[in-house]
Amino acid sequence: MVGLGPRKPPSRKGSMAGVPKDLLDQINRLEELFTVPQEKLKQITEHFKAELTKGLTVEGGSIPMNPTWCMGFPTGYETGTFLALDMGGTNLRVCEISLPEEKGEFDIIQSKYRMPEELKTGTAQELWDYVADCLQQFIEYHHEGEELGRLPLGFTFSYPASQDYIDHGVLQRWTKGFDIDGVEGKDVVPPFEAALAERGVPIKLTALVNDTTGTLIASAYTDDQMKIGCIFGTGCNAAYMEDCGSVPKLAHMKLDPKLHMAINCEWGAFDNEHKVLPRTPYDIIIDKESPRPGQQAFEKMIAGLYLGEIFRLVLADLHGNPDVCIFEGQDIGKLKKAYSLDASFLAAIEEDPFENLSETADLFANKLSLTATQPELELCRRLAELIGTRAARLSACGVAAICKKKGWESCHVGADGSVFNKYPHFKARGAVALREILGWTGRKDPIEILPAEDGSGVGAALIAALTLKRVREGQNAGIRDPEAMLKGCGGK
Ligand code: BGC
């Protein structure tokens, strides 16, 4: 793919030359709205840092800062065979991961199952039945006729869940457009286990894992400088390793303050009270029309699910504005449809290599049945850049806030997700913003955001392995029923 990586975006200077004044005024207005200057980045980071700390206290704050009961990093020498189930936004993935004796190595076999769109707004029973059917198919296919003990499973459930135990979790709220009735506020594990038991599938859920925690652990398995795991995809979030002594809300557990615990920040909820984020009128509409207004304020400005929608809302607004009236006299029926454009549409615009933006013109014709004039194409390109750049720069505030809170001056951050991996210049723009926030001037950045290892596969398996290991050693904090966990899972 063209345009990935930290390459400087090609300069298209002078290309605004033929843009008439009314559109130029709009471009200037959009630049004002969507640009986040250095000072603002710093201000957001400071507030973010305070909110991270607040989330760890008994009273809590807007960021949940969920303790995960994943207590420490892998050594690289974990061994065994584990299953991992990943229930993300688009696919359901089942993996079998073998961890051999060699440090940091793994083998993986996997199958993907499409997550039917209807399931996202269906019933809880339909969801768990579907998930259990996929697991059953996987086991039957890969282990036909074998006498299996119970295979330990790490279940990556990429939604905010508050966990009193590592193998249980109450869904706080759906995010990323999911809206299944009767799951929020409930423990997701019992109905999942019931669906497995009904089918006689030989699996023991050993750890419920957030994708960011999985990313943190998988990345640390192969790189001991990894301190933060991030997802910049359909949703966005991060996890890092905290000292139990810095988590006042766990004080009642009387854990050794020096013990480590991964914290799933759920930072998508940052600034739900709208104190610092520079929201535009378009962000306000996104929020109002989402299934969960008032929630995930930060995520709604950054995550892949929303980038195309922000873009669409701006264009629809400019069509309706009599002073500019882009796509004048054309039928904007397709552009009017909510969520009809996704982040890949913006990515494709930003990747258009041609000075006359002919690929962008084709995109508008094919996807939206619209003919865009040259100045309109210029506006669209600039708008895509502004939205993509804002997302990358705001993301950097979260990373900088964790590093500042922990006093980390140098480390690696493992990142995954479609926006991080595929959106043009996202990495480079994020790195520039980190430099601005943290005031680096040298040639090498001390904190680097790097592509992560497979968190929801290898990471979830490792967390299952680490959990079984500590239960065998008698470290049962956050384990509901240690005996049941070991039973049939090679436990002695
Ligand atoms: C969810 C998080 C998840 C993130 C990335 C957010 O919408 O709330 O739990 O880590 O998306 O997938």
Short mmCIF file of C-alpha atoms and ligand atoms in Angstrom, two decimals:
data_model
loop_
_atom_site.label_atom_id
_atom_site.label_comp_id
_atom_site.label_asym_id
_atom_site.label_seq_id
_atom_site.Cartn_x
_atom_site.Cartn_y
_atom_site.Cartn_z
CA MET A 1 0.00 0.00 0.00
CA VAL A 2 1.25 3.50 -0.81
CA GLY A 3 1.60 6.12 1.87
CA LEU A 4 2.15 3.92 4.91
CA GLY A 5 4.85 4.57 7.41
CA PRO A 6 6.70 7.60 8.56
CA ARG A 7 7.31 8.97 5.06
CA LYS A 8 6.56 12.67 4.77
CA PRO A 9 3.29 13.31 2.97
CA PRO A 10 4.01 14.47 -0.58
CA SER A 11 3.86 18.22 -0.81
CA ARG A 12 1.00 19.44 -2.91
CA LYS A 13 1.85 23.11 -2.49
CA GLY A 14 0.10 25.52 -4.76
CA SER A 15 -2.73 23.12 -5.47
CA MET A 16 -5.17 25.49 -3.76
CA ALA A 17 -4.41 28.09 -6.44
CA GLY A 18 -7.63 27.57 -8.38
CA VAL A 19 -9.88 27.24 -5.36
CA PRO A 20 -12.51 30.01 -5.28
CA LYS A 21 -12.77 32.29 -2.28
CA ASP A 22 -15.93 30.78 -0.76
CA LEU A 23 -14.39 27.31 -0.66
CA LEU A 24 -11.07 28.67 0.58
CA ASP A 25 -12.94 30.34 3.43
CA GLN A 26 -14.48 26.99 4.27
CA ILE A 27 -11.11 25.26 4.15
CA ASN A 28 -9.76 27.88 6.55
CA ARG A 29 -12.73 27.37 8.83
CA LEU A 30 -12.21 23.60 8.83
CA GLU A 31 -8.50 24.09 9.52
CA GLU A 32 -9.38 26.18 12.54
CA LEU A 33 -11.89 23.62 13.75
CA PHE A 34 -9.81 20.48 13.33
CA THR A 35 -6.25 21.61 14.05
CA VAL A 36 -4.98 20.82 17.53
CA PRO A 37 -1.99 23.09 18.22
CA GLN A 38 0.95 22.11 20.43
CA GLU A 39 -0.26 24.05 23.46
CA LYS A 40 -3.65 22.35 23.30
CA LEU A 41 -1.98 18.93 23.05
CA LYS A 42 -0.05 19.70 26.21
CA GLN A 43 -3.15 20.88 28.02
CA ILE A 44 -5.07 17.75 27.01
CA THR A 45 -2.17 15.54 28.14
CA GLU A 46 -2.03 17.17 31.58
CA HIS A 47 -5.75 16.73 32.11
CA PHE A 48 -5.50 13.16 30.79
CA LYS A 49 -2.77 12.36 33.29
CA ALA A 50 -4.92 13.63 36.16
CA GLU A 51 -7.89 11.61 34.91
CA LEU A 52 -5.80 8.40 34.76
CA THR A 53 -4.91 8.86 38.42
CA LYS A 54 -8.48 9.71 39.33
CA GLY A 55 -9.76 6.55 37.64
CA LEU A 56 -7.59 4.47 39.98
CA THR A 57 -9.11 5.98 43.12
CA VAL A 58 -12.12 4.67 45.01
CA GLU A 59 -14.35 7.49 43.77
CA GLY A 60 -13.25 6.90 40.21
CA GLY A 61 -13.48 9.32 37.32
CA SER A 62 -14.62 9.24 33.74
CA ILE A 63 -11.87 6.83 32.66
CA PRO A 64 -12.71 3.42 34.20
CA MET A 65 -9.06 2.25 34.69
CA ASN A 66 -10.17 -1.35 35.05
CA PRO A 67 -7.91 -3.74 37.01
CA THR A 68 -7.46 -6.86 34.86
CA TRP A 69 -5.90 -9.39 37.27
CA CYS A 70 -3.22 -9.96 34.70
CA MET A 71 -0.41 -9.68 37.22
CA GLY A 72 2.90 -9.15 35.56
CA PHE A 73 4.74 -9.64 32.31
CA PRO A 74 5.67 -12.96 30.72
CA THR A 75 9.28 -14.11 30.95
CA GLY A 76 9.31 -15.42 27.40
CA TYR A 77 9.64 -18.97 28.73
CA GLU A 78 5.93 -19.77 29.12
CA THR A 79 4.94 -23.14 27.62
CA GLY A 80 1.81 -25.13 26.78
CA THR A 81 -1.15 -25.16 24.41
CA PHE A 82 -3.94 -22.63 24.76
CA LEU A 83 -6.98 -21.46 22.91
CA ALA A 84 -7.74 -17.83 22.24
CA LEU A 85 -11.06 -16.43 21.18
CA ASP A 86 -11.29 -12.90 19.83
CA MET A 87 -14.66 -11.23 19.65
CA GLY A 88 -13.83 -7.98 17.91
CA GLY A 89 -16.03 -5.80 15.74
CA THR A 90 -15.99 -7.55 12.36
CA ASN A 91 -14.73 -11.10 12.83
CA LEU A 92 -14.72 -13.80 15.40
CA ARG A 93 -11.33 -15.44 15.49
CA VAL A 94 -10.43 -18.70 17.19
CA CYS A 95 -6.76 -19.57 17.63
CA GLU A 96 -4.78 -22.42 19.08
CA ILE A 97 -1.43 -21.23 20.31
CA SER A 98 1.50 -23.43 21.26
CA LEU A 99 4.21 -21.89 23.35
CA PRO A 100 7.38 -23.97 22.92
CA GLU A 101 10.45 -24.02 25.18
CA GLU A 102 12.34 -21.40 23.15
CA LYS A 103 12.19 -17.88 24.52
CA GLY A 104 9.58 -15.62 22.94
CA GLU A 105 8.49 -18.19 20.33
CA PHE A 106 4.97 -19.32 19.45
CA ASP A 107 3.04 -21.33 16.88
CA ILE A 108 -0.47 -20.47 15.95
CA ILE A 109 -3.31 -22.02 13.97
CA GLN A 110 -6.47 -20.02 13.51
CA SER A 111 -9.88 -19.83 11.89
CA LYS A 112 -11.94 -16.73 11.25
CA TYR A 113 -15.71 -16.57 11.30
CA ARG A 114 -17.66 -13.59 10.07
CA MET A 115 -19.59 -11.78 12.80
CA PRO A 116 -23.02 -11.42 11.17
CA GLU A 117 -24.14 -7.77 11.25
CA GLU A 118 -27.58 -8.76 12.72
CA LEU A 119 -25.82 -10.26 15.71
CA LYS A 120 -24.62 -6.82 16.83
CA THR A 121 -28.18 -5.73 17.55
CA GLY A 122 -29.66 -9.18 18.22
CA THR A 123 -30.20 -10.97 21.52
CA ALA A 124 -27.63 -12.08 24.05
CA GLN A 125 -28.61 -15.73 23.57
CA GLU A 126 -28.00 -15.51 19.80
CA LEU A 127 -24.61 -13.99 20.43
CA TRP A 128 -23.40 -16.66 22.87
CA ASP A 129 -24.87 -19.48 20.78
CA TYR A 130 -23.00 -18.22 17.74
CA VAL A 131 -19.73 -17.85 19.64
CA ALA A 132 -20.04 -21.34 21.16
CA ASP A 133 -20.88 -22.87 17.76
CA CYS A 134 -17.72 -21.38 16.28
CA LEU A 135 -15.59 -22.78 19.10
CA GLN A 136 -17.21 -26.18 18.76
CA GLN A 137 -16.56 -26.21 15.01
CA PHE A 138 -12.94 -25.24 15.59
CA ILE A 139 -12.33 -28.05 18.09
CA GLU A 140 -14.11 -30.62 15.95
CA TYR A 141 -12.13 -29.61 12.89
CA HIS A 142 -8.71 -29.51 14.50
CA HIS A 143 -9.07 -32.27 17.09
CA GLU A 144 -11.46 -34.75 15.54
CA GLY A 145 -11.68 -37.93 17.58
CA GLU A 146 -8.99 -36.83 20.06
CA GLU A 147 -9.41 -37.40 23.76
CA LEU A 148 -8.95 -33.86 25.05
CA GLY A 149 -8.63 -32.63 28.55
CA ARG A 150 -10.15 -29.21 28.96
CA LEU A 151 -8.26 -26.65 26.92
CA PRO A 152 -7.61 -23.36 28.72
CA LEU A 153 -9.01 -20.39 26.82
CA GLY A 154 -8.15 -16.71 26.87
CA PHE A 155 -11.24 -14.81 25.71
CA THR A 156 -10.53 -11.40 24.24
CA PHE A 157 -13.64 -9.38 24.80
CA SER A 158 -12.80 -5.90 23.53
CA TYR A 159 -15.34 -3.89 25.47
CA PRO A 160 -15.15 -2.30 28.91
CA ALA A 161 -15.68 -4.94 31.56
CA SER A 162 -15.15 -4.45 35.27
CA GLN A 163 -13.44 -7.52 36.63
CA ASP A 164 -13.50 -8.69 40.22
CA TYR A 165 -11.94 -11.88 38.91
CA ILE A 166 -9.77 -12.61 35.91
CA ASP A 167 -12.29 -15.12 34.60
CA HIS A 168 -15.38 -12.97 35.09
CA GLY A 169 -16.33 -9.51 33.91
CA VAL A 170 -19.36 -7.28 34.00
CA LEU A 171 -19.86 -5.40 30.74
CA GLN A 172 -20.03 -1.72 31.66
CA ARG A 173 -21.46 -0.64 28.32
CA TRP A 174 -21.31 -1.63 24.71
CA THR A 175 -19.00 0.45 22.52
CA LYS A 176 -18.20 0.46 18.80
CA GLY A 177 -21.78 0.31 17.59
CA PHE A 178 -22.72 -2.93 19.38
CA ASP A 179 -26.16 -2.76 20.94
CA ILE A 180 -27.21 -6.20 22.20
CA ASP A 181 -29.91 -6.10 24.80
CA GLY A 182 -29.52 -7.76 28.18
CA VAL A 183 -25.70 -7.87 28.31
CA GLU A 184 -24.77 -4.47 29.76
CA GLY A 185 -24.42 -4.53 33.52
CA LYS A 186 -24.15 -8.32 33.50
CA ASP A 187 -21.32 -10.79 33.85
CA VAL A 188 -20.57 -12.01 30.34
CA VAL A 189 -18.91 -15.28 31.36
CA PRO A 190 -21.78 -17.40 32.82
CA PRO A 191 -23.96 -17.29 29.68
CA PHE A 192 -20.88 -17.95 27.56
CA GLU A 193 -19.91 -20.96 29.70
CA ALA A 194 -23.49 -22.20 29.67
CA ALA A 195 -23.53 -22.18 25.86
CA LEU A 196 -20.28 -24.18 25.84
CA ALA A 197 -21.54 -26.66 28.45
CA GLU A 198 -24.74 -27.21 26.47
CA ARG A 199 -22.64 -28.33 23.53
CA GLY A 200 -20.16 -30.30 25.61
CA VAL A 201 -17.22 -28.25 24.28
CA PRO A 202 -14.10 -29.17 26.32
CA ILE A 203 -12.93 -25.66 27.16
CA LYS A 204 -12.17 -23.87 30.41
CA LEU A 205 -12.33 -20.10 30.27
CA THR A 206 -9.20 -19.09 32.14
CA ALA A 207 -8.94 -15.38 31.44
CA LEU A 208 -11.22 -12.69 30.13
CA VAL A 209 -8.93 -10.27 28.34
CA ASN A 210 -9.25 -6.83 26.82
CA ASP A 211 -7.52 -6.50 23.43
CA THR A 212 -5.22 -3.79 24.79
CA THR A 213 -4.04 -5.98 27.68
CA GLY A 214 -3.47 -8.80 25.21
CA THR A 215 -1.48 -6.41 23.02
CA LEU A 216 0.62 -5.28 25.98
CA ILE A 217 1.44 -8.83 27.05
CA ALA A 218 2.03 -10.23 23.55
CA SER A 219 4.37 -7.35 22.73
CA ALA A 220 6.25 -7.67 26.01
CA TYR A 221 6.75 -11.38 25.28
CA THR A 222 9.10 -10.49 22.41
CA ASP A 223 10.32 -7.02 23.46
CA ASP A 224 11.07 -6.29 27.09
CA GLN A 225 10.93 -2.53 26.52
CA MET A 226 7.20 -2.66 25.79
CA LYS A 227 5.32 -0.82 28.49
CA ILE A 228 1.99 0.13 26.91
CA GLY A 229 -0.41 -1.73 24.62
CA CYS A 230 -2.71 0.36 22.41
CA ILE A 231 -5.45 -0.30 19.93
CA PHE A 232 -6.22 2.29 17.25
CA GLY A 233 -8.90 0.50 15.27
CA THR A 234 -12.68 0.52 15.15
CA GLY A 235 -12.38 1.61 18.78
CA CYS A 236 -9.41 2.99 20.67
CA ASN A 237 -7.92 2.25 24.05
CA ALA A 238 -4.73 1.39 25.98
CA ALA A 239 -3.43 -0.79 28.80
CA TYR A 240 -0.25 -0.57 30.88
CA MET A 241 1.28 -2.26 33.91
CA GLU A 242 0.63 -0.50 37.24
CA ASP A 243 1.91 -1.15 40.77
CA CYS A 244 -0.92 -2.39 42.98
CA GLY A 245 0.18 0.19 45.56
CA SER A 246 -0.85 2.94 43.11
CA VAL A 247 -4.39 1.62 42.78
CA PRO A 248 -6.34 2.91 45.80
CA LYS A 249 -9.51 1.21 44.62
CA LEU A 250 -7.81 -2.17 45.21
CA ALA A 251 -6.68 -1.31 48.75
CA HIS A 252 -9.37 -3.54 50.30
CA MET A 253 -7.75 -6.55 48.60
CA LYS A 254 -4.62 -6.03 50.72
CA LEU A 255 -2.32 -6.94 47.87
CA ASP A 256 1.42 -6.45 48.14
CA PRO A 257 1.83 -2.85 46.87
CA LYS A 258 4.82 -3.94 44.79
CA LEU A 259 2.81 -6.50 42.81
CA HIS A 260 2.05 -5.57 39.23
CA MET A 261 -1.33 -5.46 37.60
CA ALA A 262 -2.23 -4.55 34.04
CA ILE A 263 -4.77 -1.74 33.94
CA ASN A 264 -7.19 -1.52 31.04
CA CYS A 265 -7.64 2.25 30.90
CA GLU A 266 -10.75 2.34 28.69
CA TRP A 267 -9.51 5.76 27.69
CA GLY A 268 -12.18 6.07 25.01
CA ALA A 269 -14.23 7.59 27.84
CA PHE A 270 -11.70 10.37 28.44
CA ASP A 271 -13.30 13.80 28.77
CA ASN A 272 -16.90 12.62 28.67
CA GLU A 273 -17.57 15.78 30.63
CA HIS A 274 -16.15 17.90 27.77
CA LYS A 275 -13.55 19.89 29.65
CA VAL A 276 -10.62 19.92 27.24
CA LEU A 277 -11.22 18.16 23.95
CA PRO A 278 -11.72 20.61 21.10
CA ARG A 279 -15.01 19.20 19.85
CA THR A 280 -16.46 20.54 16.61
CA PRO A 281 -20.18 20.81 15.83
CA TYR A 282 -19.71 17.59 13.84
CA ASP A 283 -18.39 15.70 16.86
CA ILE A 284 -21.44 16.85 18.77
CA ILE A 285 -23.75 15.39 16.11
CA ILE A 286 -21.83 12.07 16.07
CA ASP A 287 -22.32 11.80 19.80
CA LYS A 288 -25.97 12.80 19.79
CA GLU A 289 -26.87 10.29 17.11
CA SER A 290 -24.84 7.41 18.50
CA PRO A 291 -26.51 4.59 20.46
CA ARG A 292 -24.72 5.83 23.64
CA PRO A 293 -24.73 9.66 23.72
CA GLY A 294 -22.44 11.19 26.31
CA GLN A 295 -20.05 8.23 26.27
CA GLN A 296 -16.67 7.54 24.64
CA ALA A 297 -15.99 11.23 23.92
CA PHE A 298 -12.30 10.67 23.13
CA GLU A 299 -12.92 7.54 21.08
CA LYS A 300 -15.51 9.31 18.95
CA MET A 301 -12.83 11.79 17.74
CA ILE A 302 -10.20 9.16 17.00
CA ALA A 303 -11.46 5.68 16.24
CA GLY A 304 -11.92 4.21 12.79
CA LEU A 305 -15.64 3.75 13.29
CA TYR A 306 -16.14 7.51 13.37
CA LEU A 307 -13.55 9.05 11.01
CA GLY A 308 -15.60 8.49 7.86
CA GLU A 309 -18.74 9.68 9.57
CA ILE A 310 -17.14 12.98 10.66
CA PHE A 311 -16.05 13.53 7.05
CA ARG A 312 -19.52 12.71 5.74
CA LEU A 313 -21.19 15.11 8.15
CA VAL A 314 -18.93 17.98 7.07
CA LEU A 315 -19.62 17.38 3.38
CA ALA A 316 -23.37 17.09 3.89
CA ASP A 317 -23.24 20.35 5.85
CA LEU A 318 -21.32 22.13 3.10
CA HIS A 319 -23.80 20.92 0.51
CA GLY A 320 -26.64 22.40 2.53
CA ASN A 321 -24.82 25.68 3.14
CA PRO A 322 -26.14 28.15 0.50
CA ASP A 323 -22.88 30.15 0.58
CA VAL A 324 -20.83 27.20 -0.65
CA CYS A 325 -23.19 24.49 -1.80
CA ILE A 326 -20.71 21.82 -2.84
CA PHE A 327 -21.99 19.18 -5.29
CA GLU A 328 -24.49 21.81 -6.40
CA GLY A 329 -27.65 20.51 -8.04
CA GLN A 330 -26.68 16.85 -7.48
CA ASP A 331 -28.56 14.14 -5.65
CA ILE A 332 -26.70 13.60 -2.37
CA GLY A 333 -28.92 10.67 -1.32
CA LYS A 334 -25.95 8.36 -0.78
CA LEU A 335 -23.97 10.97 1.12
CA LYS A 336 -26.93 11.44 3.42
CA LYS A 337 -26.79 7.88 4.70
CA ALA A 338 -25.23 7.73 8.18
CA TYR A 339 -22.05 5.66 8.44
CA SER A 340 -21.95 5.10 4.67
CA LEU A 341 -18.27 6.09 4.59
CA ASP A 342 -15.64 4.35 6.67
CA ALA A 343 -12.07 5.24 7.50
CA SER A 344 -10.79 3.39 4.42
CA PHE A 345 -12.55 6.01 2.24
CA LEU A 346 -10.53 8.77 3.90
CA ALA A 347 -7.40 6.66 3.72
CA ALA A 348 -7.90 6.21 -0.02
CA ILE A 349 -8.32 9.98 -0.49
CA GLU A 350 -5.14 10.66 1.45
CA GLU A 351 -3.34 8.09 -0.68
CA ASP A 352 -4.40 9.57 -4.00
CA PRO A 353 -1.00 10.14 -5.62
CA PHE A 354 -2.22 12.37 -8.45
CA GLU A 355 -1.92 16.12 -8.49
CA ASN A 356 -5.41 16.42 -10.01
CA LEU A 357 -6.85 14.01 -7.42
CA SER A 358 -8.32 11.82 -10.13
CA GLU A 359 -8.55 8.79 -7.83
CA THR A 360 -10.51 10.85 -5.34
CA ALA A 361 -12.86 11.91 -8.14
CA ASP A 362 -13.38 8.22 -9.00
CA LEU A 363 -14.10 7.39 -5.38
CA PHE A 364 -16.80 10.03 -5.20
CA ALA A 365 -18.30 8.88 -8.48
CA ASN A 366 -18.29 5.17 -7.60
CA LYS A 367 -19.23 5.27 -3.96
CA LEU A 368 -21.49 8.32 -3.78
CA SER A 369 -22.54 8.90 -7.41
CA LEU A 370 -21.24 12.46 -7.12
CA THR A 371 -19.19 14.53 -9.52
CA ALA A 372 -16.76 16.73 -7.63
CA THR A 373 -15.17 19.81 -9.18
CA GLN A 374 -11.42 20.27 -8.85
CA PRO A 375 -11.76 22.79 -5.99
CA GLU A 376 -14.21 20.47 -4.24
CA LEU A 377 -11.71 17.64 -4.53
CA GLU A 378 -9.06 19.88 -2.98
CA LEU A 379 -11.37 20.62 -0.09
CA CYS A 380 -12.09 16.89 0.41
CA ARG A 381 -8.42 16.03 0.42
CA ARG A 382 -7.64 18.74 2.96
CA LEU A 383 -10.56 17.64 5.10
CA ALA A 384 -9.40 14.01 5.12
CA GLU A 385 -5.92 15.19 6.14
CA LEU A 386 -7.35 17.31 8.93
CA ILE A 387 -9.52 14.52 10.34
CA GLY A 388 -6.74 11.91 10.08
CA THR A 389 -4.17 14.25 11.59
CA ARG A 390 -6.40 15.24 14.47
CA ALA A 391 -6.99 11.57 15.31
CA ALA A 392 -3.26 10.81 15.35
CA ARG A 393 -2.40 13.89 17.42
CA LEU A 394 -5.10 13.27 20.03
CA SER A 395 -4.00 9.62 20.30
CA ALA A 396 -0.52 10.80 21.20
CA CYS A 397 -1.95 12.69 24.21
CA GLY A 398 -3.10 9.41 25.74
CA VAL A 399 0.28 7.75 25.28
CA ALA A 400 2.11 10.80 26.63
CA ALA A 401 -0.24 10.96 29.63
CA ILE A 402 0.50 7.36 30.68
CA CYS A 403 4.25 7.88 30.26
CA LYS A 404 4.12 11.10 32.28
CA LYS A 405 2.03 9.51 34.99
CA LYS A 406 4.49 6.64 35.31
CA GLY A 407 7.57 8.84 34.88
CA TRP A 408 8.72 6.76 31.88
CA GLU A 409 11.16 8.74 29.80
CA SER A 410 11.90 6.02 27.31
CA CYS A 411 10.00 2.90 26.31
CA HIS A 412 8.24 1.09 23.51
CA VAL A 413 4.50 1.21 22.98
CA GLY A 414 2.93 -1.69 21.08
CA ALA A 415 0.05 -0.63 18.85
CA ASP A 416 -2.41 -2.52 16.70
CA GLY A 417 -5.68 -1.89 14.92
CA SER A 418 -6.79 -0.94 11.42
CA VAL A 419 -6.21 2.79 11.84
CA PHE A 420 -2.69 2.31 13.18
CA ASN A 421 -1.81 -0.30 10.56
CA LYS A 422 -3.52 1.09 7.50
CA TYR A 423 -4.34 4.77 7.81
CA PRO A 424 -1.72 6.77 5.88
CA HIS A 425 0.74 8.80 7.96
CA PHE A 426 -1.01 7.94 11.24
CA LYS A 427 2.23 6.71 12.79
CA ALA A 428 4.30 9.65 11.61
CA ARG A 429 1.72 12.20 12.68
CA GLY A 430 1.43 10.57 16.09
CA ALA A 431 5.20 10.64 16.49
CA VAL A 432 5.34 14.35 15.61
CA ALA A 433 2.68 15.07 18.23
CA LEU A 434 4.55 13.06 20.89
CA ARG A 435 7.65 15.12 20.13
CA GLU A 436 5.66 18.34 20.52
CA ILE A 437 4.08 17.23 23.80
CA LEU A 438 7.23 15.87 25.38
CA GLY A 439 9.55 18.52 23.95
CA TRP A 440 12.08 16.20 22.30
CA THR A 441 14.55 17.70 19.90
CA GLY A 442 17.08 14.89 19.40
CA ARG A 443 17.41 12.60 16.41
CA LYS A 444 15.93 9.52 18.05
CA ASP A 445 12.61 9.53 19.87
CA PRO A 446 12.95 7.95 23.33
CA ILE A 447 9.33 6.74 23.30
CA GLU A 448 8.33 4.91 20.15
CA ILE A 449 4.95 3.58 19.11
CA LEU A 450 5.66 0.35 17.23
CA PRO A 451 3.54 -2.36 15.57
CA ALA A 452 2.47 -4.85 18.23
CA GLU A 453 2.40 -8.62 18.34
CA ASP A 454 -0.96 -10.34 18.03
CA GLY A 455 -2.65 -9.38 21.28
CA SER A 456 -5.99 -11.08 20.97
CA GLY A 457 -4.38 -14.36 19.89
CA VAL A 458 -0.93 -14.79 21.40
CA GLY A 459 -1.56 -12.20 24.12
CA ALA A 460 -4.76 -13.84 25.34
CA ALA A 461 -3.07 -17.26 25.31
CA LEU A 462 -0.15 -15.89 27.32
CA ILE A 463 -2.49 -14.37 29.88
CA ALA A 464 -4.22 -17.75 30.23
CA ALA A 465 -0.77 -19.35 30.67
CA LEU A 466 0.37 -16.77 33.24
CA THR A 467 -2.87 -17.19 35.16
CA LEU A 468 -2.63 -20.98 35.35
CA LYS A 469 0.99 -20.68 36.39
CA ARG A 470 0.28 -18.36 39.27
CA VAL A 471 -2.71 -20.40 40.45
CA ARG A 472 -0.47 -23.48 40.51
CA GLU A 473 1.96 -21.47 42.62
CA GLY A 474 -0.84 -20.56 45.01
CA GLN A 475 -1.16 -16.88 43.98
CA ASN A 476 -4.91 -16.70 43.86
CA ALA A 477 -5.67 -12.97 43.88
CA GLY A 478 -8.54 -12.30 41.50
CA ILE A 479 -9.24 -16.01 40.97
CA ARG A 480 -12.80 -16.94 41.84
CA ASP A 481 -12.39 -20.70 42.11
CA PRO A 482 -8.77 -21.83 41.85
CA GLU A 483 -9.62 -25.54 41.98
CA ALA A 484 -12.17 -25.30 39.22
CA MET A 485 -9.69 -23.36 37.14
CA LEU A 486 -7.04 -26.05 37.34
CA LYS A 487 -9.40 -28.99 37.03
CA GLY A 488 -8.82 -30.77 33.76
CA CYS A 489 -6.39 -28.06 32.58
CA GLY A 490 -3.28 -30.03 33.38
CA GLY A 491 -3.51 -28.75 36.94
CA LYS A 492 -2.12 -30.77 39.81
C1 BGC B 1 -13.54 -0.66 23.80
C2 BGC B 1 -12.25 -1.15 24.41
C3 BGC B 1 -11.34 -1.70 23.34
C4 BGC B 1 -11.17 -0.68 22.22
C5 BGC B 1 -10.31 -1.21 21.09
C6 BGC B 1 -13.26 0.31 22.66
O1 BGC B 1 -14.45 0.67 22.04
O2 BGC B 1 -14.33 -0.01 24.78
O3 BGC B 1 -12.51 -2.15 25.38
O4 BGC B 1 -10.10 -1.99 23.91
O5 BGC B 1 -12.42 -0.31 21.71
O6 BGC B 1 -10.84 -2.34 20.51
#
